[in-house]
Coordinates of C-alpha atoms in Angstrom, one line a residue:
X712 CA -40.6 -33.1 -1.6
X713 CA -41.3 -30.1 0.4
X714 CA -39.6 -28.9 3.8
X715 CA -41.7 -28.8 7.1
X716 CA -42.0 -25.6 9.0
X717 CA -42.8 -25.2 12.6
X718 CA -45.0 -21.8 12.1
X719 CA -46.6 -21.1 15.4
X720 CA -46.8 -23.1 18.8
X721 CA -49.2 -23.0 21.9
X722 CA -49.9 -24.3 25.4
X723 CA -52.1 -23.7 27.9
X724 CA -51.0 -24.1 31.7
X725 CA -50.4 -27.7 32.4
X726 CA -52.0 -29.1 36.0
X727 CA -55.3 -29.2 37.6
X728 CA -58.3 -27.7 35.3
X729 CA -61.2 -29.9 36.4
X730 CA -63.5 -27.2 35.6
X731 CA -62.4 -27.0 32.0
X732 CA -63.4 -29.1 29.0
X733 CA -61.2 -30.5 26.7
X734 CA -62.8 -28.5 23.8
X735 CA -61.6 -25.2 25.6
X736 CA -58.3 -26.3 26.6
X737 CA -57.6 -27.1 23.0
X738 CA -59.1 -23.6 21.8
X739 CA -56.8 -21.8 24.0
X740 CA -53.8 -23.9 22.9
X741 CA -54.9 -23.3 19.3
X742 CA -55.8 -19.4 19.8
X743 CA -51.9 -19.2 21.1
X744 CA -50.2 -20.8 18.1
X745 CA -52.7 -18.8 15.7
X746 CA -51.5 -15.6 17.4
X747 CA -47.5 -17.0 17.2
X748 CA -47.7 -17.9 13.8
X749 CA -49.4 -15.1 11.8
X750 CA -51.0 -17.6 9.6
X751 CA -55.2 -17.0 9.1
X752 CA -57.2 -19.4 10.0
X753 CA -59.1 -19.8 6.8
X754 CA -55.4 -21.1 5.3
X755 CA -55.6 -24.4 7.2
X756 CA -56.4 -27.2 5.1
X757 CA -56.4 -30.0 8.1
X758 CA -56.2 -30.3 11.4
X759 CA -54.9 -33.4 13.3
X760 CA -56.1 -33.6 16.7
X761 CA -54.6 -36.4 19.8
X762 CA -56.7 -37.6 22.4
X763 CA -56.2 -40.7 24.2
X764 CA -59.7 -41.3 27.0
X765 CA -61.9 -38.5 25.8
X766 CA -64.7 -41.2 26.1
X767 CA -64.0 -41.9 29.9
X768 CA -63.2 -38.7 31.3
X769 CA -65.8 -36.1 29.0
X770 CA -68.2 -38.9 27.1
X771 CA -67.3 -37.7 24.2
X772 CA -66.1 -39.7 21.1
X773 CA -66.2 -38.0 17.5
X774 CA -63.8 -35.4 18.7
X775 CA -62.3 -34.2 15.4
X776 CA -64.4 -32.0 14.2
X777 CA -65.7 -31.4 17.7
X778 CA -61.8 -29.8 18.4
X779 CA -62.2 -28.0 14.8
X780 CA -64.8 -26.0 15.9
X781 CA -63.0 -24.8 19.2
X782 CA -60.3 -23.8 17.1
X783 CA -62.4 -22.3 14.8
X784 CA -62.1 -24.3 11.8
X785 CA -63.9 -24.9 8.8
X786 CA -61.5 -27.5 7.5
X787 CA -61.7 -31.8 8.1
X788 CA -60.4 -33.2 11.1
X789 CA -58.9 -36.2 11.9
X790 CA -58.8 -37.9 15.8
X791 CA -55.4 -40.1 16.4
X792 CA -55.2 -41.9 19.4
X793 CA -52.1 -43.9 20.1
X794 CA -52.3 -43.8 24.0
X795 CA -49.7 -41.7 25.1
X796 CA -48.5 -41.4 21.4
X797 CA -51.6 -40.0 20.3
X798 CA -50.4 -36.5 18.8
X799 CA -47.4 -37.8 18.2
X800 CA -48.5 -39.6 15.7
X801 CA -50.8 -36.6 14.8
X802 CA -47.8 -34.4 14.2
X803 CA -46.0 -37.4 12.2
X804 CA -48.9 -37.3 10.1
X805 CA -49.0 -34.1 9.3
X806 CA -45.4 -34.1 8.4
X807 CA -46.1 -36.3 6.4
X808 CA -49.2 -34.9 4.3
X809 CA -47.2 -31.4 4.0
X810 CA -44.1 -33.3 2.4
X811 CA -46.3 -35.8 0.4
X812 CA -48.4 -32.0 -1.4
X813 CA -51.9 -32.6 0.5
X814 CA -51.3 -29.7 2.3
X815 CA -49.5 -26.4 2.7
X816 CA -50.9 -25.4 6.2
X817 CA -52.0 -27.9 9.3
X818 CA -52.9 -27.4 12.8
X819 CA -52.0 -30.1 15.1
X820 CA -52.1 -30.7 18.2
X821 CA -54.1 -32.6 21.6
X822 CA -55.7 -32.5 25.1
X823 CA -56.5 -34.0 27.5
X824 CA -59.0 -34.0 30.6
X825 CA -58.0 -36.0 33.5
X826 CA -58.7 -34.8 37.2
X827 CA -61.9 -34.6 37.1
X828 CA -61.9 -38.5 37.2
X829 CA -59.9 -38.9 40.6
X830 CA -57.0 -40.4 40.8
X831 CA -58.8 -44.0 40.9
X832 CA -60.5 -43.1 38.3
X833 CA -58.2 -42.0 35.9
X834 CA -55.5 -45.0 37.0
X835 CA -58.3 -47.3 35.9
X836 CA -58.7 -45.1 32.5
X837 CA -55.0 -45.0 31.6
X838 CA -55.1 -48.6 32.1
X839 CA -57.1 -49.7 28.8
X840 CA -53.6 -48.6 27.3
X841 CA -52.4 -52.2 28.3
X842 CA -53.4 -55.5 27.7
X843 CA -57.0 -55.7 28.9
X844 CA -57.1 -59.3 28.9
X845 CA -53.8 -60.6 30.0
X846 CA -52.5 -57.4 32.1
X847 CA -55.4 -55.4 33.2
X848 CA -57.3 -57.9 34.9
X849 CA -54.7 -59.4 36.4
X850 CA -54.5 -56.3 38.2
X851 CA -51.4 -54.4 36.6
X852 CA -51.3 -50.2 36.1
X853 CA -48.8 -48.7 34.6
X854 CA -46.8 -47.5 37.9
X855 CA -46.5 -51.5 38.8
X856 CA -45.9 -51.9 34.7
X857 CA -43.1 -49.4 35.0
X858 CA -41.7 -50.8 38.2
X859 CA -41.4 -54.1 36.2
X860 CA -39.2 -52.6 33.8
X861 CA -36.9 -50.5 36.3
X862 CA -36.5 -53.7 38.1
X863 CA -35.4 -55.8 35.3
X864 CA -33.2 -52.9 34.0
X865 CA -31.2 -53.4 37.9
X866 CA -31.4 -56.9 37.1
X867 CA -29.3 -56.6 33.9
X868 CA -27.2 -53.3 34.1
X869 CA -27.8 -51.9 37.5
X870 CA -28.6 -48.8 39.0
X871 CA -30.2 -47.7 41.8
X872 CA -33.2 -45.5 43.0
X873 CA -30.9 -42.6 43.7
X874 CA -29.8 -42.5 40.4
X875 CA -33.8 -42.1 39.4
X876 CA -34.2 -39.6 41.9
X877 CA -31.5 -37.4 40.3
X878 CA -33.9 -37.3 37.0
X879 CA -36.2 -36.1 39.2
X880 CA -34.0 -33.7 40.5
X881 CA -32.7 -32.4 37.1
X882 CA -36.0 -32.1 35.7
X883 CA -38.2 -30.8 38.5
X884 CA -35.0 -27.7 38.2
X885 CA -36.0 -27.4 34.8
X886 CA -39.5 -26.5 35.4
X887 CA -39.1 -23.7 37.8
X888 CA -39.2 -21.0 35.1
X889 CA -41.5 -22.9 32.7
X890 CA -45.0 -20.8 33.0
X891 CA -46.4 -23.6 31.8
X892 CA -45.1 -26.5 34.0
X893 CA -47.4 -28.2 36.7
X894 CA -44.4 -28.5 39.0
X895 CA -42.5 -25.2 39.8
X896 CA -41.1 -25.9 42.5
X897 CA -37.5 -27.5 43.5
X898 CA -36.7 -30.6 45.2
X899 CA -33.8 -32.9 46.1
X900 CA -32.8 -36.3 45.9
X901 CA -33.3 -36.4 49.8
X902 CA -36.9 -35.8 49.1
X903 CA -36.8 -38.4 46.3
X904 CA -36.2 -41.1 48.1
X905 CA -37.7 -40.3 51.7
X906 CA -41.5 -39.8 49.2
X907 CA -44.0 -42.7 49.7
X908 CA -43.1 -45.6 47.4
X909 CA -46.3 -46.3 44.7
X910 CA -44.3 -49.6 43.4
X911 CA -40.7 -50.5 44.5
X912 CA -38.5 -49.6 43.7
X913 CA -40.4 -46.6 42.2
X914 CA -41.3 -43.5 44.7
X915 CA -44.0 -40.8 44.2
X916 CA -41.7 -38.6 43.0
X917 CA -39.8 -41.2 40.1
X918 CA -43.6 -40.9 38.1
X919 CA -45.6 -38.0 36.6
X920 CA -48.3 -36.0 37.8
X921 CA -52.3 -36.4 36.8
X922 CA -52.4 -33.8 34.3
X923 CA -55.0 -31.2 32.1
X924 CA -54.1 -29.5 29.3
X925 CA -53.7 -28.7 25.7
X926 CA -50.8 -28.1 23.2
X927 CA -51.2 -26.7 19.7
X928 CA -48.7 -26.3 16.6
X929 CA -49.0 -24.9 13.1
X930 CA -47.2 -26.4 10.6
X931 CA -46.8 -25.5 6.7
X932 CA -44.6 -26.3 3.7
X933 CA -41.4 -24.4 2.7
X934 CA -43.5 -22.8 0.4
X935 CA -45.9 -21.2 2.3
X936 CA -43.6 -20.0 4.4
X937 CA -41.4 -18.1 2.0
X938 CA -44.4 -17.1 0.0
X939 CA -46.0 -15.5 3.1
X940 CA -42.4 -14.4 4.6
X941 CA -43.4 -16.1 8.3
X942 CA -40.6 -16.0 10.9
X943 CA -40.3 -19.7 11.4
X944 CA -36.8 -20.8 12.0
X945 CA -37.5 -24.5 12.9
X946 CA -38.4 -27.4 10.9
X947 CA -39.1 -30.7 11.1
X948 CA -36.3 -32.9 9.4
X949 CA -36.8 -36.5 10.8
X950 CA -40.1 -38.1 11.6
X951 CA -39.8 -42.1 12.8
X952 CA -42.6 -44.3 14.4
X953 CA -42.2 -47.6 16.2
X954 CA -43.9 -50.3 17.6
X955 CA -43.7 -53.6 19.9
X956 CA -46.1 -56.2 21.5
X957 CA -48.3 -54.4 23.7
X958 CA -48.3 -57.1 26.9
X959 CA -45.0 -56.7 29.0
X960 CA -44.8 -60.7 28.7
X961 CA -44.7 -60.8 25.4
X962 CA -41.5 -59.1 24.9
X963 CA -38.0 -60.2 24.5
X964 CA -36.8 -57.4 26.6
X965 CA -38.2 -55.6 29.3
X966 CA -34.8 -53.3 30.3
X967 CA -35.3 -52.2 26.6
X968 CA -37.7 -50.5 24.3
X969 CA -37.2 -51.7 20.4
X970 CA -40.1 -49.5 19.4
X971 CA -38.1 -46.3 20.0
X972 CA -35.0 -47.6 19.0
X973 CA -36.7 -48.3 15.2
X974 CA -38.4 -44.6 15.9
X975 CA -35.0 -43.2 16.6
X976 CA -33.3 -45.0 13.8
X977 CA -35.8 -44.0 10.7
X978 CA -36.2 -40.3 12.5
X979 CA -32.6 -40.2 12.0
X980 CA -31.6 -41.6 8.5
X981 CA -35.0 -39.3 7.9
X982 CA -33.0 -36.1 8.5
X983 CA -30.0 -37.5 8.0
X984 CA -28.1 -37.0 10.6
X985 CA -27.1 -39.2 13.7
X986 CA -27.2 -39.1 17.5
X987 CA -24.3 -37.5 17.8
X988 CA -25.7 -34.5 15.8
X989 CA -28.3 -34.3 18.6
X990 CA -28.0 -30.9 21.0
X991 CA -30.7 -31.4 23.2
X992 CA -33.8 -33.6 23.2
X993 CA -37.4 -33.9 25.1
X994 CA -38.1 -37.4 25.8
X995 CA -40.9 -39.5 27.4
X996 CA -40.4 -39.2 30.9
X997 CA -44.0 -40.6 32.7
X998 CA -41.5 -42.3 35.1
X999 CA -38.3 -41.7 35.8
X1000 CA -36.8 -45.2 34.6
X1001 CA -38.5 -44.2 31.2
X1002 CA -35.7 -41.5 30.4
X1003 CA -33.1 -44.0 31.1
X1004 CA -34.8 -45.8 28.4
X1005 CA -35.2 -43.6 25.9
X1006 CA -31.7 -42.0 26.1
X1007 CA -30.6 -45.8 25.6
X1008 CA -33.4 -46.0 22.9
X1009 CA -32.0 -42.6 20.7
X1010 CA -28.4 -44.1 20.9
X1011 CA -27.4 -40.8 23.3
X1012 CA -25.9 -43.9 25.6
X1013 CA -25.3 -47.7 25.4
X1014 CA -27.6 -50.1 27.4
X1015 CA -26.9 -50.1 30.5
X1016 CA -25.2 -46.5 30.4
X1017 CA -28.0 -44.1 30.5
X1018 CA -28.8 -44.9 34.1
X1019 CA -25.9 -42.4 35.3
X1020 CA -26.4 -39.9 32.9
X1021 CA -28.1 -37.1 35.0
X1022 CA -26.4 -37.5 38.3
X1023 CA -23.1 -37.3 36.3
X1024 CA -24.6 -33.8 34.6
X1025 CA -24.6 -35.1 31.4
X1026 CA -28.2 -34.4 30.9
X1027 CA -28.4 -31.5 33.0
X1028 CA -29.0 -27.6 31.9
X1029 CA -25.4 -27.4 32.3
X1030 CA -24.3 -30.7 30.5
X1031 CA -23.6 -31.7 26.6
X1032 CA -26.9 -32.7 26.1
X1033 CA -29.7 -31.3 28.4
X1034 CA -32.4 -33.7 28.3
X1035 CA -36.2 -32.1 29.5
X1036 CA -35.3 -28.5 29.6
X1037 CA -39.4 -27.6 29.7
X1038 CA -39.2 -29.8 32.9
X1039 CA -40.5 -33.0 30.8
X1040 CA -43.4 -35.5 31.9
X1041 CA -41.9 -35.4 35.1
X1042 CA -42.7 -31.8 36.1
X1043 CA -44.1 -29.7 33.0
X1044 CA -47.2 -32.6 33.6
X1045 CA -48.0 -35.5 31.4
X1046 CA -51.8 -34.5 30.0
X1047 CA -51.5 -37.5 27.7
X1048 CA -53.0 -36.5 24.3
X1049 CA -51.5 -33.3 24.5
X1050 CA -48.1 -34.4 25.4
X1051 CA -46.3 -35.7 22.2
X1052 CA -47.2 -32.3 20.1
X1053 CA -46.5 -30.1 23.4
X1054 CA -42.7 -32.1 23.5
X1055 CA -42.7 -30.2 19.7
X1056 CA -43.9 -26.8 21.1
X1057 CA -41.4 -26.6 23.7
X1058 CA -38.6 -28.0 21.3
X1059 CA -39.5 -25.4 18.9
X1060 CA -39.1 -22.7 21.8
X1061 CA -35.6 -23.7 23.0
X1062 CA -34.5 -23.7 19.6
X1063 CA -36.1 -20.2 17.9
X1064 CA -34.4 -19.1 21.3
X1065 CA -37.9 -17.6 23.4
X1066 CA -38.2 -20.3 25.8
X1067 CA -37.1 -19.3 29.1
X1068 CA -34.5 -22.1 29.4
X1069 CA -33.3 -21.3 25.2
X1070 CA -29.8 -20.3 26.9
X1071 CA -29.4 -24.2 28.0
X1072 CA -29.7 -24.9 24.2
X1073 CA -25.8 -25.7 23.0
X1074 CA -26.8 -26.2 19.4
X1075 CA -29.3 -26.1 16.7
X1076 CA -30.3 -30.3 16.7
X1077 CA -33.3 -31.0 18.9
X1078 CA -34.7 -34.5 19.3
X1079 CA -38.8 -35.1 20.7
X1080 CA -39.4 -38.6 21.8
X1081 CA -43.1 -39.3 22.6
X1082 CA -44.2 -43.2 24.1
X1083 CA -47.8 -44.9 24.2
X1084 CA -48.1 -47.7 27.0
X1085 CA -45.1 -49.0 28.0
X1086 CA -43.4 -47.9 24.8
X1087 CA -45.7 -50.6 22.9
X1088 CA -45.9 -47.1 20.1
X1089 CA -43.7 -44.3 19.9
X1090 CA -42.9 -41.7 17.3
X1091 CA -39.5 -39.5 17.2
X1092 CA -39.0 -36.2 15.6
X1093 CA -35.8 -34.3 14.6
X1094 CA -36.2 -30.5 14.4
X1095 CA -34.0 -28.0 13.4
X1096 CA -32.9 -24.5 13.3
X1097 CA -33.1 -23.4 9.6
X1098 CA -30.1 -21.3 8.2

């Protein structure tokens, strides 16, 4: 079974593009990685594309080979959508094909259009990730969803919303040099907690922004890479997906999110290491509560223990293992289809040692955790700096 190389990555600017379609976000993204890989475009065999409301916000459905165009593709393309897991799963996927022999070279990647749709409008678009039946119409959204779960995590272990706001904090620092954050701009737990409460105990600035964008990777076997002698020091060594019931109620646990925890566990035994191998790691952060969980979920701290991680600096630039050094969900932005295979670019970037906050990076293990709904899907990745 062959190795996974990470050949080539690309972003476009993360924030406010109502102007632009989804179909030239996505070329740009894919233009970038083209350009940072070296690898022709004629040499891609698939390309696996994630987009979550596509059919809300543009209309437009049938978006594989729609996305294969802008990239200028000739090859077959496949549309995941997972929710917020939707090029997660595209990049698993593709992992998965390369190490299986259906292909030496994919693209993957996502976008995703949302301001043009308002705020009200894209809140009631982000919504048919829930329960339609049993949450939606009852009149939950996924700030109030969220709130739920920080609440019961108080309940159990607790915590406090100035513990919250120092993830905000931590990661809103991390953004300030990232050209491709929404956020670049500072702020302090003061401001946390004085910020207009959306649903208690969570405040404006405990939930990611609206975001547009695209992210774009290149992947290909060992093979292709030696054959072709690309500079691609990173490779994906652990791929894990996950899953729970979708509706809140349903669940045994609320302060917990099993569907990353079984992510976590098979991206680990996948590569073969454990969490204490991890260096650094780019999690799920669409509210500030979800980090807590998913440093509980990938075993970095015991439930109940997470919740103190950044304002101790455990998780900080500075700390043993930075957590959201591109500024995460939180303040890079949060344009959902784009987001689990932009968590990969900027993973890939810390680690080959040209992102702007690489000198945060205290060892060659990185981790990507990417979350659909309220962590009803999930898929984890282990990458790694190649010897």
């Amino acid at each position: 079974m062959t190795g996974v190389r990470v050949a080539g990555v690309g972003l476009t600017h993360f924030g406010k593009h109502p102007e632009r379609t989804g179909r030239d976000l996505f070329a740009e993204a894919s233009q970038r990685a083209f350009e940072d890989a070296g690898v022709p475009r004629a040499d891609v065999e698939q390309l696996n594309y994630g987009n979550f409301m596509g059919e809300l916000s543009e209309h437009q459905g049938h978006q594989g080979p729609l996305m294969a165009e802008a990239a200028g593709l000739t090859a077959p393309a496949t549309r995941y959508e997972s929710a917020c897991a939707s090029s997660g799963v595209a990049v698993r996927e593709a992992v998965k094909d390369i190490r299986n022999g259906e292909a030496d070279v994919t693209l993957v990647g996502g976008a995703e259009r949302m301001n043009n749709l308002g705020t009200a409008g894209t809140t009631e678009a982000l919504a048919i990730a829930a329960d339609d039946l049993y949450e939606v119409r009852a009149g939950m959204t996924f700030p109030a969803a969220y709130a739920l779960m920080a609440r019961a995590y108080f309940d159990k272990y607790g915590g406090s919303g100035e513990d919250l706001a120092e993830i905000a904090v931590k990661n809103h620092d991390n953004a300030l040099d990232n050209e491709f954050a929404q956020f670049q701009r500072a702020i302090t737990v003061e401001d946390a907690l004085d910020a207009p409460t959306i649903a208690d105990p969570l405040g404006l600035y405990d939930a990611c922004p609206i975001t547009d964008g695209a992210s774009a990777a290149v992947l290909v076997s060992d093979e292709y890479a030696e054959e072709h002698d690309l500079d691609a020091p990173v490779s994906v060594t652990g791929t894990g997906q996950g899953g729970d019931k979708m509706a809140l109620q349903d669940r045994q646990f609320l302060a917990r999110t099993p569907a990353a925890e079984r992510a976590a566990e098979e991206a680990y035994d996948d590569a073969g290491i454990g969490p204490r191998d991890v260096s650094v790691a780019e999690v799920h952060d669409c509210f500030t509560i979800a980090e807590v969980l998913a440093l509980e979920a990938l075993d970095f701290y015991a439930p109940g223990e997470g919740i103190g991680a950044a304002a101790r600096g455990e998780t900080t630039r500075d700390g043993d293992r930075p957590v959201n050094l591109s500024g995460g969900l939180k303040a890079k932005g949060h344009p959902v289809g784009a987001t689990g295979t932009s968590q990969v670019v900027e993973m890939t970037r810390l680690l080959r040692g040209d992102h702007p906050n690489s000198d945060a990076v205290p060892g060659p293990v990185g981790v990507t955790h990417n979350a659909g709904g309220t962590v009803a899907s999930t898929t984890v990745h282990v990458l790694e700096v190649e010897e």
